[in-house]
Coordinates of C-alpha atoms in Angstrom, one line a residue:
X1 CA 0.6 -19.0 24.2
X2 CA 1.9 -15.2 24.6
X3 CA -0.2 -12.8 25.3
X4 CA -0.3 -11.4 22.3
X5 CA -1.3 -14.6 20.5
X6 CA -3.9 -14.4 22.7
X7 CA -4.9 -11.0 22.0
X8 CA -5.0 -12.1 18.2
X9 CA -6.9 -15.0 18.7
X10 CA -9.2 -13.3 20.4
X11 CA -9.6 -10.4 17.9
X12 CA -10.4 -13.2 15.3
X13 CA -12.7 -14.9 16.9
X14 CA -14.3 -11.4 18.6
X15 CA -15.8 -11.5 15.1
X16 CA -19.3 -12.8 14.4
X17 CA -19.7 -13.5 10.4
X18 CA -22.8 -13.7 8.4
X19 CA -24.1 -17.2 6.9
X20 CA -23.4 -15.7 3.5
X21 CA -19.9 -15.0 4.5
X22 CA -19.4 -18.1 6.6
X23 CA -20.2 -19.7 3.4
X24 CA -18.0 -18.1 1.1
X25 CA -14.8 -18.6 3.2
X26 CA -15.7 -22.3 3.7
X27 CA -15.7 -22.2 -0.1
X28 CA -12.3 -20.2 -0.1
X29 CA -11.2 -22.9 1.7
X30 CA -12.5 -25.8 -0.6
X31 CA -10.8 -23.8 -3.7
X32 CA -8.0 -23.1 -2.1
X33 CA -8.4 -19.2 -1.9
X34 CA -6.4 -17.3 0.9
X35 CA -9.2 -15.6 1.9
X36 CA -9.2 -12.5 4.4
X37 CA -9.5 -13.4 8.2
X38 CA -12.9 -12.2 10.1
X39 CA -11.0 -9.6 12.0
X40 CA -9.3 -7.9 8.4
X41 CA -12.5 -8.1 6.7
X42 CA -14.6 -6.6 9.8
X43 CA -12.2 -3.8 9.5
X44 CA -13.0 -3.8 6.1
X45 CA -16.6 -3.1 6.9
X46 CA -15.9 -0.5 9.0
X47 CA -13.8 1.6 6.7
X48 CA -16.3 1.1 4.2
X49 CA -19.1 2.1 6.5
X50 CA -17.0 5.1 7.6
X51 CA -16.3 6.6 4.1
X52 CA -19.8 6.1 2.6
X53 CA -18.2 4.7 -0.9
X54 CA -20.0 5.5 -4.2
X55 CA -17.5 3.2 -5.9
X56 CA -14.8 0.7 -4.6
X57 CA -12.1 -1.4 -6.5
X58 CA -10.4 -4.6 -5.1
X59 CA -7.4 -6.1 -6.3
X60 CA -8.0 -10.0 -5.8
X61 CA -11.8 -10.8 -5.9
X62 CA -10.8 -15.0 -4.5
X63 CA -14.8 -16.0 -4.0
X64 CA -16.0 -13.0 -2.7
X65 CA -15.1 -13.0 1.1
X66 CA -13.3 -9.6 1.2
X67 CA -16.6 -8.3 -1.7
X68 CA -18.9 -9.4 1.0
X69 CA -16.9 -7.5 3.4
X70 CA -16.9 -4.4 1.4
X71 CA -21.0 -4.4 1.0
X72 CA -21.5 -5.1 4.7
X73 CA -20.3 -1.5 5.4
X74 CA -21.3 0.1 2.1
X75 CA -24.0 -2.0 0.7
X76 CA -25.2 0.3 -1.9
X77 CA -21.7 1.2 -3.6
X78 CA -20.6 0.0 -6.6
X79 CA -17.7 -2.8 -6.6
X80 CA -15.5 -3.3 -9.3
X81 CA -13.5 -7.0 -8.9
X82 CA -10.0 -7.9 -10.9
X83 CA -8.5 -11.7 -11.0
X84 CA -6.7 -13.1 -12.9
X85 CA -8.9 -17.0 -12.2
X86 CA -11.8 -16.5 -14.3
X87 CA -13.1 -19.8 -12.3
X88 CA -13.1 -17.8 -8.9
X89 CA -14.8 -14.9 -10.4
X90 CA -17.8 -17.3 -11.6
X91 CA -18.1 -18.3 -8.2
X92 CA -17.5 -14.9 -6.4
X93 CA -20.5 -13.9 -8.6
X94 CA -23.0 -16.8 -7.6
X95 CA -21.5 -15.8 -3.9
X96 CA -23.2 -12.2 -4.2
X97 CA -26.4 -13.2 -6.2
X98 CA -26.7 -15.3 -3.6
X99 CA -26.8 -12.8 -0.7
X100 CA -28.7 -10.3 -2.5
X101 CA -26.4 -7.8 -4.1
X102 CA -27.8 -6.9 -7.3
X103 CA -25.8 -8.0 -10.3
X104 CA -25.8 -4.3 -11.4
X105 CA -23.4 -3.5 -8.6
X106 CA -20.6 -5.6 -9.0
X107 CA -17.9 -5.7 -12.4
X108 CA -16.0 -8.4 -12.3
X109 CA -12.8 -7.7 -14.8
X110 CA -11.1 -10.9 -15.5
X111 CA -6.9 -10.3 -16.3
X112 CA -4.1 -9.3 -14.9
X113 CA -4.3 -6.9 -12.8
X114 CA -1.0 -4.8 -13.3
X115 CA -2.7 -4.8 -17.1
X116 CA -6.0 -3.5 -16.1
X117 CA -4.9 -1.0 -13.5
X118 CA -3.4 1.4 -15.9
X119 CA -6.7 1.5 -17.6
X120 CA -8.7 2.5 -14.9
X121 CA -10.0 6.3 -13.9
X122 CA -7.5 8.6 -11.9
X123 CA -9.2 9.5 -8.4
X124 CA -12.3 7.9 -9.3
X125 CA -12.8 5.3 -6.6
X126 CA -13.5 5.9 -2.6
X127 CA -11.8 2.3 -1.3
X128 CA -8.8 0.2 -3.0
X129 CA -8.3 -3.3 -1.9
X130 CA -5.5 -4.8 -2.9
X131 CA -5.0 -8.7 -1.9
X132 CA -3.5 -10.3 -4.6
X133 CA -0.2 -11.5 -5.8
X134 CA 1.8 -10.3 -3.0
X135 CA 5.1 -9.9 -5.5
X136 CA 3.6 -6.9 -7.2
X137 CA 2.1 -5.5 -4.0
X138 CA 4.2 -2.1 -4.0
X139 CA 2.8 -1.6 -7.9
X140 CA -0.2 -2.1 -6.5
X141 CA -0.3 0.5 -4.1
X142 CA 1.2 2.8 -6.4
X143 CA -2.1 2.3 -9.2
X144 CA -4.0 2.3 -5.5
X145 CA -2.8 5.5 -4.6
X146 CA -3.8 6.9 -8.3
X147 CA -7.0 5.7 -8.6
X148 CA -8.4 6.7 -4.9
X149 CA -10.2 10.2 -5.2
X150 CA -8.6 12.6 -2.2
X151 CA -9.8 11.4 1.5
X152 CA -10.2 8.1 -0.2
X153 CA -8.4 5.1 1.3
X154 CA -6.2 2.3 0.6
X155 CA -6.3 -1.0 2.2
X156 CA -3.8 -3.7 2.2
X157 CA -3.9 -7.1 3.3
X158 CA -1.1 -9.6 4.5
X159 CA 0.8 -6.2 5.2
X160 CA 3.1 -8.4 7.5
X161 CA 3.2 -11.5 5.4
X162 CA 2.7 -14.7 7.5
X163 CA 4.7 -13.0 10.6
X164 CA 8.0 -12.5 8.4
X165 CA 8.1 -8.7 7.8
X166 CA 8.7 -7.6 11.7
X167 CA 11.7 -10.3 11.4
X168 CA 14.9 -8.7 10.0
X169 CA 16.4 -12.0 9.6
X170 CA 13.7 -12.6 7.1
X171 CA 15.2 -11.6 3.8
X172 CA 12.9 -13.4 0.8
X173 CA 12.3 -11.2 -1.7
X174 CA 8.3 -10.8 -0.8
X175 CA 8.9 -9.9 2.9
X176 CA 11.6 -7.5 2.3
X177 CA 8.9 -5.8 -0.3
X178 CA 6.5 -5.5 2.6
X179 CA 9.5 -4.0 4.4
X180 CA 9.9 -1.5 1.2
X181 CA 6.3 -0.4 1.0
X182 CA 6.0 -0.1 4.7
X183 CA 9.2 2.1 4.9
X184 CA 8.0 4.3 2.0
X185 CA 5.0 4.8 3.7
X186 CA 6.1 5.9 6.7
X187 CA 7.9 8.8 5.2
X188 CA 4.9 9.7 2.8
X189 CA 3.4 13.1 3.5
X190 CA 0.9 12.4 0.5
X191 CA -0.9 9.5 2.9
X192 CA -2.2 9.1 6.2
X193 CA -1.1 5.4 7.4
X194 CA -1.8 3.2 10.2
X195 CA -1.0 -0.9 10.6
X196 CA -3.1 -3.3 12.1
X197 CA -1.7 -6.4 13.1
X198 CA -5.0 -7.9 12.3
X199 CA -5.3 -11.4 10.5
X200 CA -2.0 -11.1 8.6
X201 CA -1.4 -7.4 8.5
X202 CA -3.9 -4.7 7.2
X203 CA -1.7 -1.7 6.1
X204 CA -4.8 1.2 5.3
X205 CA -3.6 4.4 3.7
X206 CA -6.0 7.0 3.6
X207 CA -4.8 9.7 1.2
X208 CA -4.7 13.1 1.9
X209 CA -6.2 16.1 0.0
X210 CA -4.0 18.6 -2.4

């Protein structure tokens, strides 16, 4: 094992998750679900926990892994939840009755999300998750990047899509749109970026006032 395996590996299992959330990935993993790694959603947390959300939006609710994530580092915010598996939304909502967060916080919007985005509030949300269908990820981004108020952030998971995006050899049509979004991003004055190598990929985009 390199020694950056090593280092990732460790970073993973650095992590110490709650029963609720150990829970809801084992269910993740029953159904199916990619879920977030431990070491993407504890950077999760700490965004959230950092930018003190009133409201937050993910892109991909799976069971509620990421969800949990989110209220561990803002558990009093609001969380609105798009999928397009009205099954995994039925579970994702036993998953936060059943570690305490109030139904009143959580809107679970069941659709397609490219349909639902446009219908949502310009600049009304502090965090944007997006960790869904990786094919429409850089549309994603771009209804991310509209709906997060100024100083509000962006996160995306699987930003380096199972190890294939720092491969130039890799040339399927989802890597090379992680390549894309990446290389737009880099030359964006309108965001500030970083890239964790985290899990698989967290991109975070934090966007910058006018």
């Amino acid at each position: 094992m390199s020694d950056k395996d090593s280092n990732w590996r460790f970073a993973e299992e650095f992590v110490s998750e709650s029963a609720e959330i150990a829970s809801a990935r084992l269910h993740s993993i029953e159904l199916g679900v990619d879920a977030v790694s431990p070491a993407v959603g504890a950077q999760i947390a700490v965004v959230a926990a950092a930018t003190n959300p009133k409201s937050m939006i993910e892109v991909g609710t799976g069971v509620g892994v990421s969800g949990l994530w989110l209220f561990a580092g803002a558990p009093s915010a609001m969380l609105t939840s798009i999928d397009i598996e009205a099954e995994h939304q039925q579970e994702a909502r036993k998953t936060f009755l059943e570690a305490g967060i109030p139904g009143k916080q959580v809107r679970l919007i069941t659709g397609r999300a490219l349909d639902v985005l446009p219908r949502m509030n310009e600049g009304s949300y502090d965090i944007v998750v997006i960790d869904a269908d990786p094919g429409s990820v850089i549309e994603y981004v771009e209804h991310g990047l509209r709906l997060v108020r100024a100083g509000g952030t962006v996160l995306v998971t699987h930003a380096l899509w199972r190890g294939r995006v720092a491969d130039p050899a890799k040339r399927d049509d989802t890597t090379v749109g992680y390549r894309t979004l990446l290389k737009e991003i880099a030359g964006s004055d309108a965001v500030i970026s970083a890239l964790s190598p985290v899990g698989d990929g967290l991109l975070q985009l934090t966007k910058r006032g006018d």
